[in-house]
mmCIF file of C-alpha atoms and ligand atoms in Angstrom:
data_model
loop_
_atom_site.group_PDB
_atom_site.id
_atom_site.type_symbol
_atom_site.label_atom_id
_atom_site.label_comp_id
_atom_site.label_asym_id
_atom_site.label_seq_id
_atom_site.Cartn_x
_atom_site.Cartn_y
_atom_site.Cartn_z
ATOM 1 C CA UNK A 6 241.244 132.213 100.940
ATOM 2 C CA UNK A 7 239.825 128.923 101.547
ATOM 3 C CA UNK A 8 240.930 125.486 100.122
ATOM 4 C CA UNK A 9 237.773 123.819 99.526
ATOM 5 C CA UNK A 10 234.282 124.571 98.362
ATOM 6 C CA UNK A 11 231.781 125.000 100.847
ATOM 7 C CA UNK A 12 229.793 121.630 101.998
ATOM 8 C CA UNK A 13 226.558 122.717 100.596
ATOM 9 C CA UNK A 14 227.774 123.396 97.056
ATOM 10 C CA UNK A 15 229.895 120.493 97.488
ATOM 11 C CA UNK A 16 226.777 118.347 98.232
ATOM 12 C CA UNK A 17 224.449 119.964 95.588
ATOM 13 C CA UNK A 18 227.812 119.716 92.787
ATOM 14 C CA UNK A 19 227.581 115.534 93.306
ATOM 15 C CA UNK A 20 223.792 115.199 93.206
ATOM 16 C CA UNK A 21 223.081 117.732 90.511
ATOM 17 C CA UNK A 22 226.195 115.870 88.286
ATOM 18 C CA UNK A 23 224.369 112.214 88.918
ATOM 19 C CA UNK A 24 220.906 113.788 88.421
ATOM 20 C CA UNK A 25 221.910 115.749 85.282
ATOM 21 C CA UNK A 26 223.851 112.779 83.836
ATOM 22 C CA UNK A 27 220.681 110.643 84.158
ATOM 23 C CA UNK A 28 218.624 112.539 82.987
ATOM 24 C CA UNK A 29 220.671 113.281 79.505
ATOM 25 C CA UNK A 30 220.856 109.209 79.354
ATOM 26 C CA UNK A 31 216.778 108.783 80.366
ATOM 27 C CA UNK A 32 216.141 111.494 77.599
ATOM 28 C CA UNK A 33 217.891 109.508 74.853
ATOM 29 C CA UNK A 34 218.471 105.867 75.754
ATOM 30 C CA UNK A 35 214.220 105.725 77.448
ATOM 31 C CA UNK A 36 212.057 109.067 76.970
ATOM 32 C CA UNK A 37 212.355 109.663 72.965
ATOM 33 C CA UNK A 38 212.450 105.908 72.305
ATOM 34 C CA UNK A 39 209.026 105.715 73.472
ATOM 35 C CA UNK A 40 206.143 106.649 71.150
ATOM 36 C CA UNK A 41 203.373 109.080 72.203
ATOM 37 C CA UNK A 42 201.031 106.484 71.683
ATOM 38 C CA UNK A 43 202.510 104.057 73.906
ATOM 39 C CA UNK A 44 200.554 104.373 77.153
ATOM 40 C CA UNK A 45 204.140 103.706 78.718
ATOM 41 C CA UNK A 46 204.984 106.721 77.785
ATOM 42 C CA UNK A 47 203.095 109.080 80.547
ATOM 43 C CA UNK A 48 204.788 107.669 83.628
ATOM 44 C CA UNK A 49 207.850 108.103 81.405
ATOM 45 C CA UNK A 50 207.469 111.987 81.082
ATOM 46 C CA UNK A 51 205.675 112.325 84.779
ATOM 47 C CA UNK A 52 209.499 111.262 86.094
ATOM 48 C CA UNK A 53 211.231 113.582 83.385
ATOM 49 C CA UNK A 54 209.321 116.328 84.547
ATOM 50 C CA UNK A 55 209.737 116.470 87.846
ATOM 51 C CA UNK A 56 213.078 115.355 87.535
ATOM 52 C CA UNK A 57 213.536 118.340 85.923
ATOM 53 C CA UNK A 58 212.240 120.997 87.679
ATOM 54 C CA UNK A 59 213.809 119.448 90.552
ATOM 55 C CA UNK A 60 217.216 120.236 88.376
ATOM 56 C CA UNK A 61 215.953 123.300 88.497
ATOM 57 C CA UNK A 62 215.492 124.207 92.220
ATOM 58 C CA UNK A 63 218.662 122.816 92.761
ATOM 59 C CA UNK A 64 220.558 124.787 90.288
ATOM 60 C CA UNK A 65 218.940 128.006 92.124
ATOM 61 C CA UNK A 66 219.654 126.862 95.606
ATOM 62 C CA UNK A 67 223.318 126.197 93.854
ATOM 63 C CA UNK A 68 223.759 129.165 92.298
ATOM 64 C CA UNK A 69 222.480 131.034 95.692
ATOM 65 C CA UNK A 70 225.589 128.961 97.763
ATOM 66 C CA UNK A 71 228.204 129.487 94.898
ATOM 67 C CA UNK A 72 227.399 133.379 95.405
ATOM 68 C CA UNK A 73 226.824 133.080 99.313
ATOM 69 C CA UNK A 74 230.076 130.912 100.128
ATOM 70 C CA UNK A 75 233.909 131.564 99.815
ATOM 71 C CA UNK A 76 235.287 129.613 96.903
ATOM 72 C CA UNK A 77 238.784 128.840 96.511
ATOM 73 C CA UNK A 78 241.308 130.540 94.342
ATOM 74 C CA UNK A 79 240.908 129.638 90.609
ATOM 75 C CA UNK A 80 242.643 126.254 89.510
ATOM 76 C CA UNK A 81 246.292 126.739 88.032
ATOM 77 C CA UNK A 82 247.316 124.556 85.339
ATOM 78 C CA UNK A 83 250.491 126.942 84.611
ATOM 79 C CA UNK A 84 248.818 127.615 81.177
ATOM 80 C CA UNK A 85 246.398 130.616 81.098
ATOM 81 C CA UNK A 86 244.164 130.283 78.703
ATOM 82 C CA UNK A 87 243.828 126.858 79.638
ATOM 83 C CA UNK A 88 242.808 127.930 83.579
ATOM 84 C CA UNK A 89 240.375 130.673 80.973
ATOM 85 C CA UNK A 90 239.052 127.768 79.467
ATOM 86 C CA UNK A 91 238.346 126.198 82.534
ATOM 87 C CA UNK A 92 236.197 128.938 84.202
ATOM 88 C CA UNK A 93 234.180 129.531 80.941
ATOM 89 C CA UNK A 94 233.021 125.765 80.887
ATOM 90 C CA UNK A 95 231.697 126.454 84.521
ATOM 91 C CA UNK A 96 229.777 129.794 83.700
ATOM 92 C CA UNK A 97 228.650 127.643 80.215
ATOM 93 C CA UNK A 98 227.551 124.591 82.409
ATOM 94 C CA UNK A 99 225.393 126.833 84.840
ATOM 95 C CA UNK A 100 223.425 128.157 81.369
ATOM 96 C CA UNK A 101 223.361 125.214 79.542
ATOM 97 C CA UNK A 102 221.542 123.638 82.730
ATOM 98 C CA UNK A 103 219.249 126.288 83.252
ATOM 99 C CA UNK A 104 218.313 126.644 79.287
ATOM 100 C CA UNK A 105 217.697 122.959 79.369
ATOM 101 C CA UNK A 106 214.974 122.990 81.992
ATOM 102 C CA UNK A 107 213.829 125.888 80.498
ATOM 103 C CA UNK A 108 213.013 124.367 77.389
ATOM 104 C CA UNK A 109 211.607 121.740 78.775
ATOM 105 C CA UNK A 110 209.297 123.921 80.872
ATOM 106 C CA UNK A 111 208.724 126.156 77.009
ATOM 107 C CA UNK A 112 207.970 122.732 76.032
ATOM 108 C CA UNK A 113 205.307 121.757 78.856
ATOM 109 C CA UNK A 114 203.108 125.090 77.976
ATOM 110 C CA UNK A 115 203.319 124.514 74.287
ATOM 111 C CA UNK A 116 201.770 121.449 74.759
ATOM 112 C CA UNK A 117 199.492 121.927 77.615
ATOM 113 C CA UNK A 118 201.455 119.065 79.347
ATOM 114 C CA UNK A 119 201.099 119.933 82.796
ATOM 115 C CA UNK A 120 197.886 119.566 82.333
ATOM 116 C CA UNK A 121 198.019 116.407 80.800
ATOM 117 C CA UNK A 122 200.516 114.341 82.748
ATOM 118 C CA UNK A 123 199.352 115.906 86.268
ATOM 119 C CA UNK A 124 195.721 117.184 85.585
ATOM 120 C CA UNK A 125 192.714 115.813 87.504
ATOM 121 C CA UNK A 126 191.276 113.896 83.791
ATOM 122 C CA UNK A 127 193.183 112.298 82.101
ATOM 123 C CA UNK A 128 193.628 113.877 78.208
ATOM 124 C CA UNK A 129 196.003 112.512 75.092
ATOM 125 C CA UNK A 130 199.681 113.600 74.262
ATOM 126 C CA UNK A 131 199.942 114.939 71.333
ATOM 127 C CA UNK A 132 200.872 112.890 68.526
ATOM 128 C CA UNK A 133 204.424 114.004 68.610
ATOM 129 C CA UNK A 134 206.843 116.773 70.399
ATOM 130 C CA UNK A 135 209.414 116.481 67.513
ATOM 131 C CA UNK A 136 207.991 119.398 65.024
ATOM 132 C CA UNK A 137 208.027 121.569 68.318
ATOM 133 C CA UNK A 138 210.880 124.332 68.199
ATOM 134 C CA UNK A 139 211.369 124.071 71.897
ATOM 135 C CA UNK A 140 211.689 120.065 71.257
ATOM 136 C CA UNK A 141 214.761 120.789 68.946
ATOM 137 C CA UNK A 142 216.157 123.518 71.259
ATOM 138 C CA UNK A 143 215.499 121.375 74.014
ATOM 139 C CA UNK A 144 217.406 118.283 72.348
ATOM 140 C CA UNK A 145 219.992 120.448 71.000
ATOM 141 C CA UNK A 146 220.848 121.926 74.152
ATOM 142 C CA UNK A 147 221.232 117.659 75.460
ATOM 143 C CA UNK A 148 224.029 117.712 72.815
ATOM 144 C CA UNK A 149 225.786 120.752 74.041
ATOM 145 C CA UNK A 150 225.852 120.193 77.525
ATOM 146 C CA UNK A 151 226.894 116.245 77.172
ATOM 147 C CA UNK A 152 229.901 117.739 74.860
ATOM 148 C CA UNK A 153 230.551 120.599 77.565
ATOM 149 C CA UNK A 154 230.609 117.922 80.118
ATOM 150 C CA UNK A 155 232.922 115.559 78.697
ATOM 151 C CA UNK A 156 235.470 119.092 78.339
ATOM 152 C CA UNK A 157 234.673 119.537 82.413
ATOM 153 C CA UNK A 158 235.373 115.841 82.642
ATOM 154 C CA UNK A 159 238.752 116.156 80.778
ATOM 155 C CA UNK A 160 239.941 118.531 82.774
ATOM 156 C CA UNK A 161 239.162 117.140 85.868
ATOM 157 C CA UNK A 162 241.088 114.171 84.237
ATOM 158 C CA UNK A 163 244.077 116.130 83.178
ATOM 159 C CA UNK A 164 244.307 117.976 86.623
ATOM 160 C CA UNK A 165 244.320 114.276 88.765
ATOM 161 C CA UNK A 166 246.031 111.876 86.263
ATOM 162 C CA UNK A 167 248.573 114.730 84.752
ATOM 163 C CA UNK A 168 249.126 117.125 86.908
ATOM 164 C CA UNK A 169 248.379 115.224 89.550
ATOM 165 C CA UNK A 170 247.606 118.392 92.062
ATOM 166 C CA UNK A 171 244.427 116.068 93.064
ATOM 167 C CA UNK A 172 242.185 118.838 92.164
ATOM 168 C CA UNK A 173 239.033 117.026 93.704
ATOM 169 C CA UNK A 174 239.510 117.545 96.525
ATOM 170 C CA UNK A 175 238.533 120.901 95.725
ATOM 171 C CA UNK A 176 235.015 119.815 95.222
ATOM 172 C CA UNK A 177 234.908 117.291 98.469
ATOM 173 C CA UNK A 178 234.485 117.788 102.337
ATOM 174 C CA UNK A 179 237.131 118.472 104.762
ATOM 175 C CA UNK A 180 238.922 121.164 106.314
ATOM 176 C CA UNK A 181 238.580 124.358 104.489
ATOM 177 C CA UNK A 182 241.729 126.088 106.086
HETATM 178 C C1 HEM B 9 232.097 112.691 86.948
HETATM 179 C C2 HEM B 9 231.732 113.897 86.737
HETATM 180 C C3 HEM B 9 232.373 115.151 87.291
HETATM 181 C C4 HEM B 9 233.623 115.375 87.825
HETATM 182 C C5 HEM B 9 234.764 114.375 88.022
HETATM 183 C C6 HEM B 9 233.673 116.782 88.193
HETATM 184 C C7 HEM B 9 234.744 117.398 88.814
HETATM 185 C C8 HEM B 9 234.773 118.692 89.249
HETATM 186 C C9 HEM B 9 235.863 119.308 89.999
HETATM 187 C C10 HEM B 9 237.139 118.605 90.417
HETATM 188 C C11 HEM B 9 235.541 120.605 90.210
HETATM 189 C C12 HEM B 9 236.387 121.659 90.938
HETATM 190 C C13 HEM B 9 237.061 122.522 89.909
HETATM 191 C C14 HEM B 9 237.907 123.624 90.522
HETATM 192 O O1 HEM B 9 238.243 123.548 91.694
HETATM 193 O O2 HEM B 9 238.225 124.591 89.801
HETATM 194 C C15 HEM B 9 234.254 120.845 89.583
HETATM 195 C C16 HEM B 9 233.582 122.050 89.563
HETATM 196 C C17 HEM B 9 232.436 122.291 88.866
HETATM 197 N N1 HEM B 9 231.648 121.346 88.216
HETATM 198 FE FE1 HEM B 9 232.060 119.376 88.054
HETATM 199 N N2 HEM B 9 232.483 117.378 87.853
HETATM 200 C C18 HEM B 9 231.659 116.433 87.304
HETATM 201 C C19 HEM B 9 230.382 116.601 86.822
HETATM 202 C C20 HEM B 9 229.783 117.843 86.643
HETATM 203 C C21 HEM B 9 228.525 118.071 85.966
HETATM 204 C C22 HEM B 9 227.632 116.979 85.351
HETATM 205 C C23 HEM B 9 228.295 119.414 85.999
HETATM 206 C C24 HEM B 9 227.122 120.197 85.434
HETATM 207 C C25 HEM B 9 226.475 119.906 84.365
HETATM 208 C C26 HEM B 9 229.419 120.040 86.695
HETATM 209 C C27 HEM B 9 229.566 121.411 86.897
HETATM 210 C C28 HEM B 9 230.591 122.000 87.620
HETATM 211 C C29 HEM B 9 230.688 123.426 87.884
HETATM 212 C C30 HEM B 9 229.716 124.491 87.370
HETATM 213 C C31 HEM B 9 231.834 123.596 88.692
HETATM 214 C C32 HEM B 9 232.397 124.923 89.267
HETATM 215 C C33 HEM B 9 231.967 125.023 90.717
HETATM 216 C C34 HEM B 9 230.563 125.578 90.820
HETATM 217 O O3 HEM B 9 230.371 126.746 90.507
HETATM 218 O O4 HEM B 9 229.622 124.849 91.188
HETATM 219 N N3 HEM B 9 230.288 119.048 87.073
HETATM 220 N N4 HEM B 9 233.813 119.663 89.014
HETATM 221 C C1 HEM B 10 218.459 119.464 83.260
HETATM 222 C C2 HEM B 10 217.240 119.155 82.943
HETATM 223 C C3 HEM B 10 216.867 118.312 81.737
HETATM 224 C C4 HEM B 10 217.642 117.464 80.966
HETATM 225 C C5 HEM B 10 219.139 117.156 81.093
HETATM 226 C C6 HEM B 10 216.762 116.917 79.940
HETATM 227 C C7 HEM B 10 217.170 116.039 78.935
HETATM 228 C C8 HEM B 10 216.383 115.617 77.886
HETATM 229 C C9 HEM B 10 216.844 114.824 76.768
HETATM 230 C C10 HEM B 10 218.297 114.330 76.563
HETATM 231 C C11 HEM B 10 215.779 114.597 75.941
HETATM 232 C C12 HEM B 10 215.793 113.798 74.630
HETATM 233 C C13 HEM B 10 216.310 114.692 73.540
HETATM 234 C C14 HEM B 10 216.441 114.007 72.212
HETATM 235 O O1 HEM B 10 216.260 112.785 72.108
HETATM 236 O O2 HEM B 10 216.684 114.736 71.232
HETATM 237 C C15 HEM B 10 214.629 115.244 76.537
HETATM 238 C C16 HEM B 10 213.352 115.249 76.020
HETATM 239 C C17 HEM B 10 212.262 115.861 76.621
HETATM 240 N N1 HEM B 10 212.264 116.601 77.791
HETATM 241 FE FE1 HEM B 10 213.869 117.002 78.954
HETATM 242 N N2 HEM B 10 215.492 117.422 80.121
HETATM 243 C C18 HEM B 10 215.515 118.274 81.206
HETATM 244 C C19 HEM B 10 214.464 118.980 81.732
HETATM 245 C C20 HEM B 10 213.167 118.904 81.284
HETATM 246 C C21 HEM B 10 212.031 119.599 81.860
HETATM 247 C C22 HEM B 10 212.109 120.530 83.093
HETATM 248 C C23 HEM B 10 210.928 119.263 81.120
HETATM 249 C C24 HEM B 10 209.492 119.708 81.272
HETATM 250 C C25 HEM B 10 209.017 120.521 82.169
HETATM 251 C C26 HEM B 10 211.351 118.371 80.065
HETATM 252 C C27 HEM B 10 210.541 117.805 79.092
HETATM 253 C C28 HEM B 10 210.955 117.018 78.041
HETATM 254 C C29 HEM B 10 210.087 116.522 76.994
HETATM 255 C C30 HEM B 10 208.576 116.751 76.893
HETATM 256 C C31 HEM B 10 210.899 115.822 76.088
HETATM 257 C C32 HEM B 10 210.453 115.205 74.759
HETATM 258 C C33 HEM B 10 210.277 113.757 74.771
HETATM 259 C C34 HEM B 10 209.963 113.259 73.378
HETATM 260 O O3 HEM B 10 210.310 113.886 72.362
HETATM 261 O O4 HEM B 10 209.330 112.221 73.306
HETATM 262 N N3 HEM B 10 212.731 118.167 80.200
HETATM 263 N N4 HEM B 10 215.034 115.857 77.721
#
């Protein structure tokens, strides 16, 4: 059994974590504050979107190296459900992810804005996403995963600061013996 994950997921777990972080914080704190008559507001979603799908090749290329790759033994915390709890927020963060660009892609077609953002003329948003339902699946999903995330983040916490079995380095590069 090895002691680390492999490199690649490693590599892909850091970037995807800065990625998705930034783009929950562009979503709410820059993308919604904008109107959709605010010519601003096109360059706005043009980053978003790829962004996004790029969140979304990743995740695959993740998913294929988390399935491809020898992972190490599940984390003990000497508390079972808790080490339960653990492993459910992982499977949980790999949907959450996926359902979010997938909304947003639901999102895109409902609204022709492929077309719009990255067609050869350029056309109008529409006036507003927010009466879309894959706008409020889409933004409810942002709520889920950040609250997911900050449970992930706990635990990561609890495992270094408590325990102190320095957990990360888990989920860095080194030997894998
Ligand atoms: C500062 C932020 C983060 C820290 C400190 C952190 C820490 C860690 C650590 C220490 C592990 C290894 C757990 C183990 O060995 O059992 C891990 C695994 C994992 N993390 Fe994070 N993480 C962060 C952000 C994220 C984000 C934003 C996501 C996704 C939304 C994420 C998803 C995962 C998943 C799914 C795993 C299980 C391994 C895998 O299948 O890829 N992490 N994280
Ligand atoms: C992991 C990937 C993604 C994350 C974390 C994310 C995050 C967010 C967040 C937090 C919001 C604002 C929600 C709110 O204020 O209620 C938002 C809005 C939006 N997202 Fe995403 N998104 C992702 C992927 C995508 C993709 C792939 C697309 C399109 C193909 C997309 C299109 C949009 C659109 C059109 C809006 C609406 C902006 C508005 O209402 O003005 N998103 N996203």
């Amino acid at each position: 059994m090895v002691s680390r994950y492999h490199p690649l997921l490693v590599t892909l777990h850091w970037l995807l974590a800065l990625l998705i972080l930034g783009m929950l914080i562009d979503g709410w704190q820059v993308l919604s504050l904008f109107r959709n008559t605010n010519p601003a507001k096109v360059l706005q979603l043009q980053l978003h979107v790829v962004a996004g799908l790029t969140v979304g090749v990743l995740m695959l290329a993740r998913l294929g190296t988390r399935w491809g790759t020898d992972k190490p033994a599940h984390a003990q915390t000497g508390n079972a459900l808790m080490d339960m709890v653990a492993q459910i927020v992982h499977v949980i963060l790999y949907v959450l992810v996926f359902a979010m660009v997938i909304s947003g892609i639901a999102l895109a077609f409902n609204t022709d804005l492929f077309n719009i953002l990255f067609g050869p003329n350029p056309l109008p948003l529409p006036k507003t996403f927010r009466h879309l339902l894959p706008r409020s699946i889409h933004g409810t999903l942002a709520n889920i995963l950040m609250f997911t995330f900050l449970a992930h983040f706990a635990g990561a916490l609890f495992h270094q600061k408590i325990l102190k079995d320095n957990l990360i380095a888990r989920m860095w590069y080194g030997n894998r013996k």
